[in-house]
Amino acid sequence: MKYNAISLALLTSLALPAGVANANAVPDDEDIEKLTVSGERLNNYLYEKADSLSRLDLDIKDLPQSISVIGEEMIDDFALNNINAVLDTVTGLNVEEVETDRTYFTARGFDVTNFQVDGLGLPVLSGNVHGDIDTAIYDRVEVLRGANGLMTGTGSPSATINYVRKKPTENTQISARGQLGSWNAKRLDIDASAPLTDSVGARVVVVKENRESYLDRYELDKTVAYGVISAALTDTTQLTVGASQQTSDAKGNMWGALTLYYADGTPTNFDTSTSTSADWSQWDVTDTRYFVFLEQQLAEGWSLKADYTHIETDEDTQLFYTYVSRDADTGVTLLDPETGLGLIGYGSEYTLDDEHDYADIYLNGNFDAFGQTHQVMMGASYAKVAYTDQSLYDFHTGNGFPLLPAMEDWTGNTPLPEFTDGATGSDVEEEQTAVYFGGNFALTDSLSLLAGGRFNQVEVTGISYGIDETLDENAFVPYGGLVYAINDDINTYFSYTEVFTPQTERDANFNRLDPITGEAKELGVKASLMDGNALLTVAYFDIDQVNVAVDDGFAANPVSGVEEQVYREADGISSKGWEVDLAGEILPGLQTSLGLTFFDLDGDQLVADYTPEKLVNVNATYQFQTLPALKVGTSIRWQEATSRNVGQVPAAYANAGQDIVIEQDAYALVNMMASYTVNDSITIIANVNNVTDEKYLKSLYWEQGYYGAPRNYMLSVNWQY
C-alpha cells in the first residue's frame, strides 16, 4: 500500500460525519475512561502504572522488577525524535549503533530481543532494529529490566521494551511542532485528536522530517502517518482500530563501519565525519502496520482482551562495505599504518520483504478468598513471521570489489556496480506460540505473591543463504515474585525466572547455536517519595546463562562463498550488579529521571571488555517558581571505558605478537535544554546536544565502529489548541 493512500484514509477518519461513525452511546463518560486509560501519569516524569507489561492491574511500585517509563513530556523537552534517543536516557539500557541504520540494544550485559507495541509482540530471534523508528506516534516507552518470562515469551534476562501508541483523547486536542537544527535538519509534526460522537474518538499524527548529517554523504528523509479510532460499542465493549506507516529513506548510509586499527595496532582515529559509504549508497525502509484491539468487560472485576497486529516491512538497499585482508596467522586486519592503504570495497544490493502477524487473547480479573482479594490472568499468544530477502553482487565488472584509497581521502566516488551476480537469499517462516497464566495472590495484608508460567513453542522452517534454518524448540518458563509492603510507601521484592532463548546465530561450521538457557533473580526496594510525587527503585540482580552467542570472527559461507559473521557458544556468562532508578518531582518544579547502573560481567572476557558495566543517566528539568514560563534542563549520559581485543600484531612489524586493543575512554554526553511558554498556545524550546563536543565511538559491539555526533543544536516551536 502506498503512503498517499494510507495517509488519505487516516485523515478521512477524522472527517467522518457523526452519522457514519455512530455507535451505541455510553451513559457515562467515566465508563469509557475506565476502558481506555492505562499507564496513568502522576506528574510530568512519573507514571503510576505500566499495564501493558504486566497484564495485571498493579502499580509499578507493586511489581517485583525494575521499570522505567519515558513519556511525552520528557520526549518533547529533549527533542527525542527517535527510539534510539529515548532509550539512551533509560537506566541500564545501552544503545549499540553499529551502523547508521542498524542498532542493537543491551541491558545487564545481554542483548534485548523483547520488543512490544501496546504489550503485543513475542520476542524476535534477531535483536537488531533497522531504520530510524520515530517517536511521534507513541505516548510513552515502557522498559522492564530483567527477565519477564511470564509476560513476554522466552525469559530473556536483559529487558522488555514496550512502545505504547497514542490513543484518542476525551477532548479535542490539536498540536503542531516545527523544528530546525544543525546540518539542515527540518521537521514538522501534527497531532490531532477529537471526539466524533459521544462514543467514538479519533486521532491522527503526521510527521515529515528531512536532515543531513555530520557524517559525510549521509542524509535521511522520513515520513510518518498514523490514525486510530476508538469506539464504545456498548456500555461494556470497546473497539480500537488503527494503522500506521513510516518510510525512512537514507542515503549515504553505512554498511558495516570504520576499521578502527592499523596492522601495527595503532588506532586509525579518523575524523568524526568519516564514513565508509559510497555516494550511491541507500537504505530505504517502509514499515506499515494495522491493528485492532477489543476489550470486553465481563462480570464485575473481569475483562476479556483480544489484540491483533499485522506488519509489512519492505527494505530496498544498495550497500557498500569496506574491509581489508587479514593476516593468516593472527587474523588481524592488514591496514598499512604509513599509507592507509589496504581497504577493499564490497558492494551489494539487498532487498527484504517480510510480514508479521501477532495475536493475543487473555482474561483477567479479581476474586476473593481467605479474606483477601487476588488477581489472575490467563491467555494465549501467536506470532508468525514470514520473510524473503535477496542479496546480489557484482563479480564481473571490477566495480563490485574496488580497491580504495586511504580512508582520509575517500569521497565515496566509486562506480555503481552491476548487481546481477551471486544471487542468494532467504525464504524463512517463523512461528511462536505461547500459553501463559499467572496471578497476584495476597498472602497477607502486606505480602503478595506474583506467580505463573508460560509454555513457549518456537518453529522455524526455510533456507537462508544456503543454510537450513529448521528449528523446533519448546520450553516451560516459570516465574515467581514476592512483594512485601513495609509500610504504605516502601515495598521490598524478590523475583525469579528461568531463561530460554532460541538463537539464529551460526558457528564457524555454519551450524545453528543451541538455545540460551539459565536463570535470573532480582531483589529490590521501591519507595514512594515526596508525598507520592517520586518513585525510587534500588535493585540487585543475579543472572547466569549458558550458550550465549559471542562474536567469533568471520568465515566463508559454504554455499555463497561470501564471508559472514560467525559466533561461538560461551560456556557460561554471569551478570551481577545494582541499578538505582529515580523518577518524578523530587523538589517543587524539579522533574527527574535518574539512573545508576553498575554490574560485573563474567565468563567471557571479550564481552566483558566491550560492554560498559557502569552507566549513569541524569535527566532533569527545573521550572522556575517565580517565572513559571521558563524551564531549563540537562540530560547527561556517562559510561565507563570499554575496549575490544582484536588479535595480535603480525610478524611484519617490530612489535609483532603485541595485543591489539581498540579502546574507548570513559565519556559523558551532556545535553542542555531551555523552554519558554509564550502563552497558552505557544512554547519555544532550544536544545544543545553534546555540549562539550565529545568525540566518542558509538559502539564496540562489532570490531568496526563509527563516531557519534559533535555539538549540535535544535530549535522547536510548539503550538497547541
XYZ file of C-alpha atoms in Angstrom:
721
model
C 0.000 0.000 0.000
C 1.308 3.411 -0.971
C 1.880 6.139 1.557
C -0.584 8.576 -0.048
C -3.402 6.060 0.161
C -2.908 5.271 3.808
C -2.471 8.955 4.663
C -5.767 9.776 2.983
C -7.514 7.020 4.902
C -6.154 8.261 8.213
C -7.061 11.874 7.574
C -10.522 10.918 6.358
C -11.186 9.151 9.668
C -11.260 12.494 11.451
C -13.663 13.937 8.934
C -16.282 11.183 9.245
C -19.711 12.662 9.883
C -21.276 11.741 13.167
C -23.952 9.672 11.464
C -21.396 7.437 9.714
C -19.286 6.841 12.809
C -22.206 6.456 15.188
C -22.235 3.685 17.771
C -24.260 2.963 20.874
C -23.734 5.813 23.278
C -22.459 5.040 26.714
C -24.446 6.561 29.525
C -21.405 7.736 31.405
C -18.084 9.233 30.244
C -16.476 7.670 33.291
C -17.259 4.193 31.934
C -15.395 4.961 28.697
C -12.401 6.297 30.589
C -12.080 3.082 32.567
C -11.803 1.182 29.300
C -9.165 3.379 27.667
C -6.812 4.721 30.314
C -3.652 2.831 31.297
C -0.160 3.848 32.281
C -1.560 6.736 34.314
C 0.859 9.616 34.759
C 1.048 11.147 38.234
C 3.136 14.111 37.150
C 5.453 15.043 34.284
C 8.126 12.338 34.651
C 6.400 9.807 36.926
C 3.959 7.108 35.836
C 1.960 5.015 38.257
C 1.227 2.032 36.031
C 2.666 0.061 33.136
C -0.349 -2.155 32.424
C 0.882 -3.345 29.048
C 3.897 -5.010 30.659
C 2.135 -6.827 33.490
C -1.364 -7.741 32.224
C -2.466 -7.129 35.807
C -3.901 -4.006 37.394
C -0.846 -3.320 39.546
C 1.061 -0.146 40.244
C 4.707 -0.097 39.160
C 5.553 0.053 42.865
C 3.829 -3.324 43.362
C 5.616 -5.177 40.538
C 8.689 -7.213 41.556
C 11.020 -5.813 38.892
C 12.700 -2.559 37.976
C 10.683 -0.459 35.489
C 11.196 2.893 33.761
C 8.651 4.878 31.745
C 9.656 7.713 29.411
C 6.667 9.815 28.398
C 5.740 12.670 26.076
C 6.872 15.422 28.437
C 10.479 14.254 28.515
C 10.434 13.333 24.819
C 9.400 16.916 23.987
C 11.790 18.534 26.481
C 14.875 16.916 24.962
C 13.674 16.511 21.340
C 13.908 12.716 21.489
C 12.553 12.179 17.998
C 13.638 8.571 17.567
C 13.653 5.476 19.734
C 17.452 5.321 19.958
C 17.494 8.782 21.545
C 14.788 7.759 24.031
C 16.469 4.532 25.083
C 19.799 6.316 25.533
C 18.179 8.087 28.513
C 16.874 4.926 30.228
C 18.521 3.406 33.299
C 20.629 0.372 32.395
C 19.985 0.453 28.623
C 22.901 0.522 26.210
C 22.221 1.538 22.601
C 24.699 -0.186 20.271
C 24.579 1.757 16.991
C 26.838 -0.443 14.884
C 25.888 1.282 11.621
C 23.912 4.353 10.644
C 20.735 2.308 10.125
C 21.148 -0.812 12.253
C 21.076 -0.896 16.047
C 21.309 -3.479 18.828
C 20.228 -2.870 22.414
C 21.683 -4.458 25.534
C 20.800 -4.410 29.229
C 22.624 -6.002 32.160
C 25.189 -7.291 29.647
C 22.810 -9.188 27.331
C 21.013 -8.468 24.057
C 17.468 -7.125 24.252
C 15.190 -9.174 21.991
C 11.795 -8.460 23.579
C 10.143 -5.558 21.718
C 6.431 -4.889 22.018
C 3.844 -2.380 20.848
C 0.916 -1.919 23.252
C 2.092 -5.056 25.044
C 1.922 -7.238 21.927
C 4.816 -8.972 20.220
C 6.680 -12.149 21.026
C 10.491 -11.996 21.167
C 12.350 -11.833 17.881
C 15.186 -14.252 17.231
C 17.406 -11.431 15.946
C 17.552 -8.392 18.191
C 18.709 -5.733 15.734
C 16.470 -2.918 14.513
C 16.695 -1.377 11.038
C 15.977 2.232 10.176
C 15.038 5.240 12.278
C 11.974 4.460 14.454
C 10.092 7.689 15.106
C 8.539 8.504 18.485
C 5.727 10.799 17.311
C 3.019 8.119 17.362
C 3.869 6.887 20.865
C 2.524 8.212 24.131
C 5.346 6.632 26.116
C 8.025 3.947 26.142
C 7.990 1.382 28.965
C 11.127 -0.560 29.866
C 11.036 -3.515 32.226
C 14.574 -4.536 33.154
C 15.402 -8.161 33.787
C 13.688 -11.391 32.768
C 9.942 -11.365 32.328
C 9.165 -14.881 31.198
C 5.582 -14.682 32.431
C 4.556 -11.830 30.140
C 6.991 -11.618 27.258
C 7.842 -15.038 25.973
C 11.203 -16.637 26.430
C 12.535 -15.177 29.651
C 15.452 -13.199 28.205
C 17.119 -11.614 31.270
C 18.007 -8.264 29.660
C 14.872 -6.136 29.297
C 11.482 -5.781 27.646
C 10.848 -2.599 25.643
C 7.202 -1.699 25.070
C 6.047 1.161 22.833
C 2.604 2.471 23.792
C 0.696 4.118 20.951
C -1.215 7.353 21.306
C -4.972 6.923 21.658
C -7.919 9.289 21.118
C -8.412 11.839 23.888
C -11.652 12.738 25.622
C -11.491 16.367 24.452
C -10.419 17.945 21.190
C -6.649 18.493 21.146
C -4.576 19.749 18.229
C -0.843 20.409 18.293
C 1.857 21.231 15.776
C 5.613 21.420 16.171
C 8.192 22.811 13.784
C 11.906 22.173 14.259
C 15.101 23.481 12.702
C 18.505 22.120 13.615
C 22.122 21.536 12.739
C 23.040 20.004 9.373
C 19.952 21.446 7.741
C 17.511 19.450 9.878
C 13.854 20.278 9.282
C 10.838 18.620 10.879
C 7.087 19.189 11.191
C 4.743 17.186 13.477
C 0.946 17.462 13.562
C -1.117 15.621 16.184
C -4.918 15.974 16.189
C -7.450 14.173 18.374
C -11.174 14.723 18.621
C -14.400 13.007 19.726
C -16.547 12.262 16.671
C -19.616 11.338 18.712
C -20.312 10.697 22.383
C -18.887 7.217 21.967
C -16.338 7.475 19.158
C -12.995 9.269 19.133
C -10.217 9.532 16.564
C -6.603 10.651 16.453
C -4.202 11.376 13.609
C -0.438 12.001 13.701
C 1.574 13.100 10.656
C 5.337 13.776 10.562
C 7.697 14.958 7.864
C 11.442 15.142 8.547
C 14.470 15.779 6.382
C 18.018 16.142 7.621
C 21.592 15.918 6.531
C 24.346 14.760 8.879
C 27.728 15.348 10.403
C 28.707 12.153 8.568
C 29.944 12.600 5.028
C 27.233 11.916 2.421
C 24.551 10.771 4.908
C 21.034 12.202 4.833
C 17.610 10.971 5.890
C 14.119 11.667 4.607
C 11.363 10.348 6.883
C 7.571 10.396 6.679
C 5.140 9.091 9.319
C 1.355 8.766 9.223
C -0.803 7.282 11.969
C -4.522 7.100 12.600
C -6.624 5.410 15.261
C -10.343 5.247 16.046
C -11.732 4.066 19.374
C -15.423 3.313 19.806
C -17.516 2.246 22.767
C -19.756 -0.280 21.005
C -21.766 -0.873 24.179
C -21.518 0.106 27.811
C -19.015 -2.719 28.297
C -17.352 -3.156 24.894
C -14.605 -1.009 23.419
C -13.098 -1.440 19.961
C -9.928 0.289 18.783
C -8.628 0.079 15.219
C -5.753 1.873 13.577
C -2.941 1.922 11.071
C 0.470 3.499 10.712
C 3.126 3.821 8.089
C 6.697 5.070 8.320
C 9.077 5.473 5.429
C 12.762 6.097 6.173
C 14.856 6.796 3.094
C 18.538 7.020 3.985
C 21.251 7.998 1.531
C 24.969 7.693 2.120
C 24.302 5.079 4.807
C 26.969 2.791 6.198
C 27.009 -0.986 5.852
C 29.497 -2.006 8.449
C 31.628 0.869 9.701
C 35.171 2.166 10.062
C 38.224 -0.033 10.508
C 39.467 1.156 13.901
C 43.090 -0.020 13.907
C 46.108 -0.322 11.664
C 48.063 -3.568 11.298
C 50.667 -2.429 13.841
C 47.964 -1.887 16.457
C 47.821 1.915 16.376
C 44.287 3.412 16.280
C 43.086 4.854 12.984
C 41.469 7.803 14.813
C 39.627 9.147 11.775
C 37.744 12.443 11.773
C 34.283 12.327 13.338
C 32.657 12.901 9.951
C 34.401 9.965 8.240
C 32.075 7.483 6.546
C 32.678 4.316 4.556
C 29.616 4.847 2.349
C 29.639 5.186 -1.425
C 27.887 8.175 -2.930
C 25.215 5.838 -4.318
C 24.547 4.009 -1.016
C 20.920 3.914 0.099
C 18.758 2.082 2.646
C 15.008 2.603 2.246
C 12.672 1.072 4.833
C 8.861 1.165 4.733
C 7.004 -0.132 7.783
C 3.214 -0.467 7.561
C 1.065 -1.644 10.464
C -2.600 -2.408 11.028
C -4.015 -3.204 14.442
C -7.280 -3.931 16.192
C -7.937 -4.190 19.923
C -11.155 -5.333 21.577
C -11.903 -5.108 25.288
C -14.994 -6.680 26.780
C -15.911 -6.051 30.396
C -17.464 -9.173 31.906
C -18.710 -9.717 35.428
C -17.553 -7.153 37.957
C -13.774 -7.055 38.082
C -13.250 -9.271 34.996
C -12.405 -8.446 31.387
C -11.518 -10.217 28.159
C -9.000 -8.531 25.837
C -8.056 -9.516 22.299
C -5.359 -7.867 20.216
C -4.153 -8.373 16.644
C -1.416 -6.613 14.667
C -0.267 -7.103 11.086
C 3.085 -5.654 9.980
C 4.532 -5.376 6.493
C 8.151 -4.334 6.047
C 9.822 -3.533 2.755
C 13.539 -2.759 2.525
C 15.429 -1.788 -0.617
C 19.132 -1.095 -0.321
C 22.317 -0.522 -2.223
C 25.115 -1.164 0.224
C 28.846 -0.579 0.292
C 31.070 -2.276 2.843
C 34.806 -1.740 3.347
C 37.209 -4.399 4.581
C 40.886 -5.329 4.391
C 42.634 -8.645 4.082
C 43.673 -10.415 7.281
C 46.913 -11.999 8.412
C 46.595 -15.782 8.044
C 48.149 -16.488 11.458
C 46.739 -13.724 13.665
C 43.543 -12.814 11.811
C 44.497 -9.146 12.180
C 43.444 -6.567 9.601
C 46.348 -5.614 7.308
C 45.721 -1.871 7.005
C 49.034 -0.130 6.327
C 49.851 2.413 9.087
C 52.060 4.505 6.791
C 49.903 4.805 3.674
C 46.454 3.923 4.993
C 46.082 1.579 2.019
C 44.605 -1.892 2.103
C 40.896 -1.142 2.031
C 38.709 -3.090 -0.364
C 35.144 -2.149 -1.262
C 32.318 -4.677 -1.236
C 29.041 -3.719 -2.919
C 25.712 -5.473 -2.601
C 22.081 -4.879 -3.471
C 19.799 -6.173 -0.727
C 16.009 -6.407 -0.646
C 13.772 -7.652 2.156
C 10.046 -8.283 2.310
C 8.529 -9.610 5.495
C 5.122 -9.933 7.098
C 4.422 -10.263 10.790
C 1.163 -11.373 12.377
C 0.716 -11.124 16.133
C -2.394 -12.199 18.040
C -3.080 -12.339 21.745
C -6.153 -13.011 23.861
C -6.327 -13.048 27.616
C -8.750 -12.982 30.511
C -8.032 -11.202 33.772
C -9.950 -10.345 36.871
C -10.278 -10.399 40.662
C -11.631 -12.883 43.147
C -11.888 -13.008 46.918
C -10.553 -15.879 49.023
C -9.186 -16.328 52.546
C -10.134 -12.789 53.442
C -8.051 -11.232 50.628
C -8.609 -10.022 47.063
C -6.486 -11.691 44.374
C -5.865 -11.048 40.664
C -5.413 -13.711 38.000
C -4.925 -13.767 34.265
C -4.579 -16.420 31.585
C -4.104 -16.209 27.857
C -2.502 -17.328 24.636
C -0.286 -15.635 22.061
C 0.594 -16.468 18.491
C 3.118 -14.878 16.146
C 4.078 -15.664 12.586
C 6.916 -14.026 10.688
C 7.493 -14.847 7.032
C 10.310 -13.143 5.183
C 12.169 -13.339 1.918
C 15.331 -11.450 1.137
C 17.886 -11.441 -1.636
C 21.478 -10.266 -1.992
C 23.095 -9.538 -5.348
C 26.739 -8.801 -6.113
C 28.996 -7.773 -8.976
C 31.804 -10.220 -9.678
C 32.402 -9.343 -13.335
C 32.992 -5.607 -13.838
C 35.563 -4.867 -11.148
C 33.208 -2.330 -9.570
C 31.851 -4.806 -7.036
C 35.117 -5.054 -5.093
C 37.152 -1.908 -5.859
C 40.472 -1.068 -4.226
C 40.094 2.104 -2.175
C 42.386 4.967 -1.244
C 43.235 5.769 2.352
C 40.028 6.485 4.262
C 41.128 10.098 4.818
C 40.965 10.538 1.029
C 37.765 8.585 0.457
C 34.929 10.702 -1.030
C 32.505 7.892 -1.802
C 33.142 8.319 -5.511
C 33.093 4.827 -6.978
C 31.143 3.451 -9.964
C 27.821 1.785 -9.234
C 28.305 -1.992 -9.623
C 26.099 -4.104 -11.850
C 24.233 -6.119 -9.244
C 23.477 -9.213 -11.315
C 25.752 -11.890 -9.838
C 25.723 -14.380 -6.989
C 22.018 -14.225 -6.256
C 21.403 -15.679 -2.822
C 18.951 -15.022 -0.036
C 16.342 -16.346 2.355
C 12.840 -17.735 2.383
C 12.043 -18.363 6.032
C 8.937 -18.717 8.172
C 8.965 -18.481 11.949
C 6.072 -19.297 14.293
C 5.933 -18.725 18.024
C 3.056 -19.922 20.158
C 2.642 -19.380 23.873
C 0.123 -20.226 26.565
C 0.502 -18.376 29.853
C -1.148 -17.975 33.211
C -0.399 -16.138 36.411
C -1.736 -14.132 39.266
C -1.048 -11.770 42.098
C -2.084 -13.508 45.286
C -2.410 -11.532 48.510
C -0.976 -13.846 51.170
C -1.471 -11.239 53.910
C -2.301 -7.534 54.024
C 1.413 -6.837 53.459
C 2.724 -9.815 51.479
C 1.784 -10.773 47.917
C 2.947 -13.478 45.531
C 3.130 -12.899 41.787
C 3.492 -16.324 40.181
C 2.778 -18.188 36.999
C 4.338 -19.685 33.940
C 4.489 -19.674 30.195
C 4.820 -22.510 27.712
C 6.638 -21.458 24.535
C 6.830 -23.266 21.212
C 9.171 -21.938 18.503
C 9.253 -23.393 14.995
C 11.348 -22.152 12.083
C 11.423 -23.545 8.555
C 13.169 -22.438 5.375
C 16.541 -21.750 3.826
C 18.701 -18.688 4.444
C 21.757 -18.131 2.251
C 22.029 -21.830 1.582
C 21.711 -22.801 5.241
C 18.776 -24.829 6.564
C 17.080 -22.696 9.238
C 14.909 -25.501 10.648
C 14.265 -25.096 14.354
C 11.755 -26.718 16.682
C 12.155 -25.802 20.337
C 9.800 -25.603 23.270
C 10.105 -24.921 26.960
C 8.087 -24.034 30.011
C 9.315 -20.877 31.741
C 8.201 -20.471 35.377
C 8.060 -17.067 37.037
C 7.704 -16.080 40.672
C 7.900 -12.872 42.674
C 7.243 -11.797 46.257
C 6.394 -8.226 47.277
C 6.339 -7.180 50.937
C 4.945 -3.793 51.923
C 6.963 -2.451 54.860
C 4.509 0.454 55.013
C 2.320 2.442 52.627
C 5.366 3.976 50.952
C 8.038 1.241 50.885
C 7.936 -2.186 49.232
C 10.628 -4.846 49.103
C 10.563 -7.565 46.466
C 12.209 -10.689 45.085
C 11.643 -12.295 41.671
C 12.888 -15.396 39.874
C 12.509 -16.764 36.373
C 14.230 -19.264 34.149
C 15.754 -18.357 30.803
C 15.092 -19.965 27.425
C 16.013 -18.091 24.242
C 16.424 -19.756 20.824
C 19.166 -18.307 18.618
C 19.697 -17.861 14.890
C 23.465 -17.291 15.112
C 25.772 -19.787 13.379
C 29.157 -21.158 14.400
C 32.241 -21.334 12.165
C 30.840 -24.540 10.591
C 27.525 -22.725 9.977
C 25.601 -24.875 12.416
C 22.930 -23.127 14.481
C 23.844 -22.434 18.103
C 21.860 -24.135 20.847
C 19.243 -22.096 22.751
C 20.385 -19.928 25.632
C 19.348 -21.337 28.999
C 19.796 -20.103 32.543
C 18.078 -18.310 35.395
C 17.647 -14.765 36.655
C 16.984 -13.415 40.142
C 16.260 -9.881 41.332
C 15.998 -8.379 44.818
C 14.925 -4.807 45.375
C 13.249 -1.973 47.226
C 10.741 0.544 45.865
C 9.958 3.684 47.826
C 7.376 6.367 47.147
C 8.935 9.753 47.970
C 7.861 13.386 48.224
C 4.226 12.636 49.069
C 3.948 10.219 46.163
C 5.469 12.554 43.567
C 8.584 10.428 43.032
C 9.464 6.730 42.988
C 12.862 5.304 43.927
C 13.856 1.773 42.922
C 17.006 0.026 44.114
C 17.554 -3.413 42.563
C 20.192 -6.139 42.823
C 20.215 -8.735 40.029
C 21.975 -12.065 39.552
C 21.878 -13.679 36.097
C 23.502 -16.886 34.838
C 23.310 -18.026 31.212
C 24.976 -20.651 29.033
C 25.290 -20.895 25.234
C 25.214 -17.119 24.734
C 26.320 -16.237 21.189
C 29.707 -14.469 21.186
C 31.483 -12.948 18.189
C 33.920 -15.474 16.669
C 35.145 -13.526 13.656
C 34.295 -14.287 10.017
C 34.002 -17.457 7.945
C 33.139 -18.132 4.326
C 29.565 -19.302 3.802
C 29.922 -22.803 2.290
C 27.166 -22.079 -0.231
C 27.626 -18.459 -1.282
C 31.355 -18.230 -0.593
C 30.811 -14.797 0.968
C 32.431 -14.118 4.348
C 29.893 -13.760 7.153
C 29.988 -13.022 10.848
C 30.063 -16.252 12.883
C 29.680 -16.931 16.595
C 30.548 -19.387 19.316
C 28.683 -20.513 22.403
C 30.021 -19.052 25.627
C 30.477 -21.734 28.281
C 28.664 -19.532 30.745
C 28.185 -15.812 31.301
C 27.011 -14.312 34.560
C 25.947 -10.773 35.339
C 25.591 -9.486 38.885
C 25.029 -5.909 39.883
C 22.907 -2.986 41.017
C 20.526 -0.475 39.491
C 19.140 2.677 41.044
C 16.240 4.444 39.333
C 14.519 7.637 40.475
C 11.604 9.239 38.615
C 9.330 12.134 39.444
C 9.311 15.519 41.131
C 11.917 15.478 43.900
C 11.612 19.214 44.653
C 8.932 21.709 43.621
C 9.475 22.291 39.903
C 12.379 19.786 39.616
C 11.401 16.818 37.425
C 13.865 13.939 37.256
C 14.530 10.624 35.587
C 17.797 9.413 37.083
C 19.606 6.101 36.751
C 22.747 4.465 38.102
C 23.890 1.038 36.873
C 26.937 -0.968 37.834
C 27.427 -4.694 37.371
C 30.111 -7.322 36.862
C 30.015 -9.470 33.736
C 31.971 -12.722 33.996
C 32.531 -15.743 31.795
C 33.732 -14.194 28.550
C 36.433 -11.540 28.525
C 35.609 -10.223 25.058
C 32.005 -9.432 26.005
C 33.032 -8.039 29.389
C 35.548 -5.696 27.745
C 33.235 -4.127 25.157
C 30.203 -3.907 27.465
C 30.017 -0.773 29.641
C 29.338 -2.108 33.148
C 28.956 1.297 34.778
C 26.366 3.729 33.429
C 24.902 6.970 34.765
C 21.800 8.652 33.325
C 20.692 12.071 34.543
C 17.615 13.703 33.003
C 16.282 16.706 34.891
C 14.295 19.868 34.232
C 13.538 22.777 36.528
C 10.536 25.049 36.112
C 11.163 28.321 37.923
C 8.626 29.007 40.643
C 8.951 32.762 40.261
C 8.908 32.585 36.442
C 6.812 29.525 35.565
C 7.028 30.221 31.834
C 10.740 29.328 31.893
C 12.093 25.783 32.166
C 15.704 24.644 31.897
C 17.179 21.161 31.966
C 20.013 18.785 31.269
C 20.369 15.212 30.082
C 23.679 13.523 30.865
C 24.802 10.040 29.970
C 28.117 8.734 31.297
C 29.683 5.348 30.666
C 32.913 3.764 31.759
C 35.825 2.937 29.455
C 35.396 -0.029 27.108
C 37.755 -1.954 24.858
C 37.967 -4.826 22.404
C 40.890 -7.183 21.840
C 41.111 -7.970 18.128
C 44.245 -10.124 17.996
C 47.988 -9.660 17.787
C 50.315 -7.636 15.571
C 51.529 -9.774 12.646
C 55.155 -10.718 12.080
C 55.923 -7.943 9.567
C 56.041 -5.289 12.329
C 58.597 -4.575 15.047
C 56.011 -5.059 17.797
C 54.888 -8.449 16.419
C 52.896 -10.500 18.909
C 51.646 -7.499 20.871
C 47.918 -7.458 21.603
C 45.873 -5.053 19.503
C 43.205 -3.454 21.660
C 40.623 -0.918 20.487
C 39.920 1.456 23.369
C 37.149 3.893 24.133
C 37.830 6.061 27.172
C 35.098 6.815 29.684
C 32.997 9.722 28.466
C 29.961 11.820 29.287
C 27.476 13.235 26.794
C 25.906 16.433 28.104
C 22.743 17.842 26.535
C 21.004 21.054 27.606
C 17.531 22.463 27.049
C 15.551 25.614 27.779
C 11.904 26.306 27.035
C 9.737 29.394 27.310
C 5.945 29.344 27.269
C 4.931 32.454 25.351
C 1.222 31.960 26.015
C -1.303 29.162 26.431
C -0.713 28.060 22.836
C 2.948 28.628 22.014
C 6.110 27.213 23.591
C 9.648 27.651 22.278
C 12.298 25.026 23.123
C 16.036 25.244 22.449
C 18.253 22.140 22.677
C 22.031 21.816 22.585
C 23.371 18.263 22.346
C 26.903 17.114 23.184
C 27.656 20.482 24.728
C 31.308 19.605 25.392
C 31.831 18.397 21.797
C 32.991 14.968 22.981
C 34.496 12.632 20.376
C 33.436 9.042 21.020
C 32.756 5.751 19.279
C 29.082 4.783 19.084
C 29.806 1.137 19.886
C 32.425 -1.597 20.189
C 29.759 -4.294 19.824
C 31.414 -5.042 16.481
C 35.086 -4.820 15.601
C 34.184 -1.892 13.346
C 32.599 1.333 14.556
C 31.955 5.000 13.859
C 31.840 8.258 15.802
C 28.888 9.989 17.410
C 27.623 13.456 16.533
C 29.628 16.514 17.622
C 27.954 19.523 19.262
C 24.628 20.290 17.574
C 21.532 22.424 18.022
C 17.760 22.246 17.660
C 15.072 24.937 17.904
C 11.428 23.905 18.293
C 8.240 25.945 18.189
C 5.249 24.110 19.638
C 1.661 25.218 19.107
C -1.341 23.601 20.744
C -5.063 24.117 20.836
